[in-house]
Amino acid sequence: MDLTEHTSTCTYCGEHITLFLDSSAGDQHYYEDCSVCCRPIQIVLTLNSPENEVTVTTLRDDEVPF
């Protein structure tokens, strides 16, 4: 497991939140509750090859991922 700490902004309340990402599982799409307002945030984790750079996108629960 390769955990990376990532700071993002909640798409609902605008507060800064800390996400712990596991990039060893490849591309991911999952939900995590905001640690401040408890609303569900969609987390889209994309690994960009060949550098294995991680891109994190946060969306509201009702938004459609790209």
JSON list of C-alpha atoms in Angstrom, two decimals:
[
{"chain": "A", "resi": 1, "resn": "MET", "atom": "CA", "xyz": [0.00, 0.00, 0.00]},
{"chain": "A", "resi": 2, "resn": "ASP", "atom": "CA", "xyz": [1.30, 3.44, -0.97]},
{"chain": "A", "resi": 3, "resn": "LEU", "atom": "CA", "xyz": [-0.55, 6.10, 1.06]},
{"chain": "A", "resi": 4, "resn": "THR", "atom": "CA", "xyz": [-0.10, 9.73, 0.08]},
{"chain": "A", "resi": 5, "resn": "GLU", "atom": "CA", "xyz": [-1.50, 12.67, 2.01]},
{"chain": "A", "resi": 6, "resn": "HIS", "atom": "CA", "xyz": [-3.37, 15.14, -0.21]},
{"chain": "A", "resi": 7, "resn": "THR", "atom": "CA", "xyz": [-5.05, 18.41, 0.78]},
{"chain": "A", "resi": 8, "resn": "SER", "atom": "CA", "xyz": [-8.21, 19.30, -1.10]},
{"chain": "A", "resi": 9, "resn": "THR", "atom": "CA", "xyz": [-11.21, 21.60, -0.69]},
{"chain": "A", "resi": 10, "resn": "CYS", "atom": "CA", "xyz": [-14.69, 20.31, 0.14]},
{"chain": "A", "resi": 11, "resn": "THR", "atom": "CA", "xyz": [-17.02, 20.91, -2.79]},
{"chain": "A", "resi": 12, "resn": "TYR", "atom": "CA", "xyz": [-19.85, 21.77, -0.35]},
{"chain": "A", "resi": 13, "resn": "CYS", "atom": "CA", "xyz": [-18.49, 23.79, 2.57]},
{"chain": "A", "resi": 14, "resn": "GLY", "atom": "CA", "xyz": [-15.23, 25.03, 1.02]},
{"chain": "A", "resi": 15, "resn": "GLU", "atom": "CA", "xyz": [-13.09, 23.92, 3.97]},
{"chain": "A", "resi": 16, "resn": "HIS", "atom": "CA", "xyz": [-9.68, 22.35, 3.44]},
{"chain": "A", "resi": 17, "resn": "ILE", "atom": "CA", "xyz": [-9.71, 18.60, 4.05]},
{"chain": "A", "resi": 18, "resn": "THR", "atom": "CA", "xyz": [-6.99, 15.97, 4.13]},
{"chain": "A", "resi": 19, "resn": "LEU", "atom": "CA", "xyz": [-7.36, 12.87, 2.00]},
{"chain": "A", "resi": 20, "resn": "PHE", "atom": "CA", "xyz": [-5.18, 9.79, 2.31]},
{"chain": "A", "resi": 21, "resn": "LEU", "atom": "CA", "xyz": [-4.80, 8.28, -1.15]},
{"chain": "A", "resi": 22, "resn": "ASP", "atom": "CA", "xyz": [-3.67, 4.76, -2.03]},
{"chain": "A", "resi": 23, "resn": "SER", "atom": "CA", "xyz": [-2.31, 4.98, -5.56]},
{"chain": "A", "resi": 24, "resn": "SER", "atom": "CA", "xyz": [-1.13, 1.35, -5.60]},
{"chain": "A", "resi": 25, "resn": "ALA", "atom": "CA", "xyz": [-4.62, 0.23, -6.72]},
{"chain": "A", "resi": 26, "resn": "GLY", "atom": "CA", "xyz": [-4.55, 2.26, -9.95]},
{"chain": "A", "resi": 27, "resn": "ASP", "atom": "CA", "xyz": [-7.36, 4.54, -11.14]},
{"chain": "A", "resi": 28, "resn": "GLN", "atom": "CA", "xyz": [-10.19, 4.82, -8.59]},
{"chain": "A", "resi": 29, "resn": "HIS", "atom": "CA", "xyz": [-13.62, 6.38, -8.15]},
{"chain": "A", "resi": 30, "resn": "TYR", "atom": "CA", "xyz": [-15.08, 6.36, -4.64]},
{"chain": "A", "resi": 31, "resn": "TYR", "atom": "CA", "xyz": [-16.96, 8.45, -2.08]},
{"chain": "A", "resi": 32, "resn": "GLU", "atom": "CA", "xyz": [-15.60, 9.91, 1.14]},
{"chain": "A", "resi": 33, "resn": "ASP", "atom": "CA", "xyz": [-17.48, 12.07, 3.64]},
{"chain": "A", "resi": 34, "resn": "CYS", "atom": "CA", "xyz": [-16.13, 15.55, 4.33]},
{"chain": "A", "resi": 35, "resn": "SER", "atom": "CA", "xyz": [-14.48, 15.61, 7.76]},
{"chain": "A", "resi": 36, "resn": "VAL", "atom": "CA", "xyz": [-16.03, 19.06, 8.41]},
{"chain": "A", "resi": 37, "resn": "CYS", "atom": "CA", "xyz": [-19.61, 19.02, 7.05]},
{"chain": "A", "resi": 38, "resn": "CYS", "atom": "CA", "xyz": [-20.03, 15.21, 6.61]},
{"chain": "A", "resi": 39, "resn": "ARG", "atom": "CA", "xyz": [-21.43, 15.49, 3.07]},
{"chain": "A", "resi": 40, "resn": "PRO", "atom": "CA", "xyz": [-20.41, 12.85, 0.49]},
{"chain": "A", "resi": 41, "resn": "ILE", "atom": "CA", "xyz": [-17.64, 13.87, -1.89]},
{"chain": "A", "resi": 42, "resn": "GLN", "atom": "CA", "xyz": [-16.79, 11.89, -5.03]},
{"chain": "A", "resi": 43, "resn": "ILE", "atom": "CA", "xyz": [-13.07, 11.26, -5.25]},
{"chain": "A", "resi": 44, "resn": "VAL", "atom": "CA", "xyz": [-11.67, 10.47, -8.70]},
{"chain": "A", "resi": 45, "resn": "LEU", "atom": "CA", "xyz": [-8.04, 9.33, -8.60]},
{"chain": "A", "resi": 46, "resn": "THR", "atom": "CA", "xyz": [-6.24, 9.00, -11.93]},
{"chain": "A", "resi": 47, "resn": "LEU", "atom": "CA", "xyz": [-2.69, 7.77, -12.47]},
{"chain": "A", "resi": 48, "resn": "ASN", "atom": "CA", "xyz": [-0.98, 9.39, -15.44]},
{"chain": "A", "resi": 49, "resn": "SER", "atom": "CA", "xyz": [1.65, 7.21, -17.09]},
{"chain": "A", "resi": 50, "resn": "PRO", "atom": "CA", "xyz": [4.61, 6.99, -17.58]},
{"chain": "A", "resi": 51, "resn": "GLU", "atom": "CA", "xyz": [5.53, 9.18, -14.57]},
{"chain": "A", "resi": 52, "resn": "ASN", "atom": "CA", "xyz": [2.79, 7.67, -12.34]},
{"chain": "A", "resi": 53, "resn": "GLU", "atom": "CA", "xyz": [1.71, 11.20, -11.47]},
{"chain": "A", "resi": 54, "resn": "VAL", "atom": "CA", "xyz": [-1.53, 11.23, -9.46]},
{"chain": "A", "resi": 55, "resn": "THR", "atom": "CA", "xyz": [-4.42, 13.53, -10.39]},
{"chain": "A", "resi": 56, "resn": "VAL", "atom": "CA", "xyz": [-7.22, 13.98, -7.83]},
{"chain": "A", "resi": 57, "resn": "THR", "atom": "CA", "xyz": [-10.61, 15.41, -8.74]},
{"chain": "A", "resi": 58, "resn": "THR", "atom": "CA", "xyz": [-13.30, 16.09, -6.13]},
{"chain": "A", "resi": 59, "resn": "LEU", "atom": "CA", "xyz": [-16.94, 16.42, -7.14]},
{"chain": "A", "resi": 60, "resn": "ARG", "atom": "CA", "xyz": [-20.28, 16.89, -5.40]},
{"chain": "A", "resi": 61, "resn": "ASP", "atom": "CA", "xyz": [-22.43, 13.82, -4.96]},
{"chain": "A", "resi": 62, "resn": "ASP", "atom": "CA", "xyz": [-24.82, 14.97, -7.70]},
{"chain": "A", "resi": 63, "resn": "GLU", "atom": "CA", "xyz": [-22.13, 15.83, -10.28]},
{"chain": "A", "resi": 64, "resn": "VAL", "atom": "CA", "xyz": [-21.35, 13.44, -13.12]},
{"chain": "A", "resi": 65, "resn": "PRO", "atom": "CA", "xyz": [-17.66, 12.50, -13.43]},
{"chain": "A", "resi": 66, "resn": "PHE", "atom": "CA", "xyz": [-16.08, 13.49, -16.71]}
]
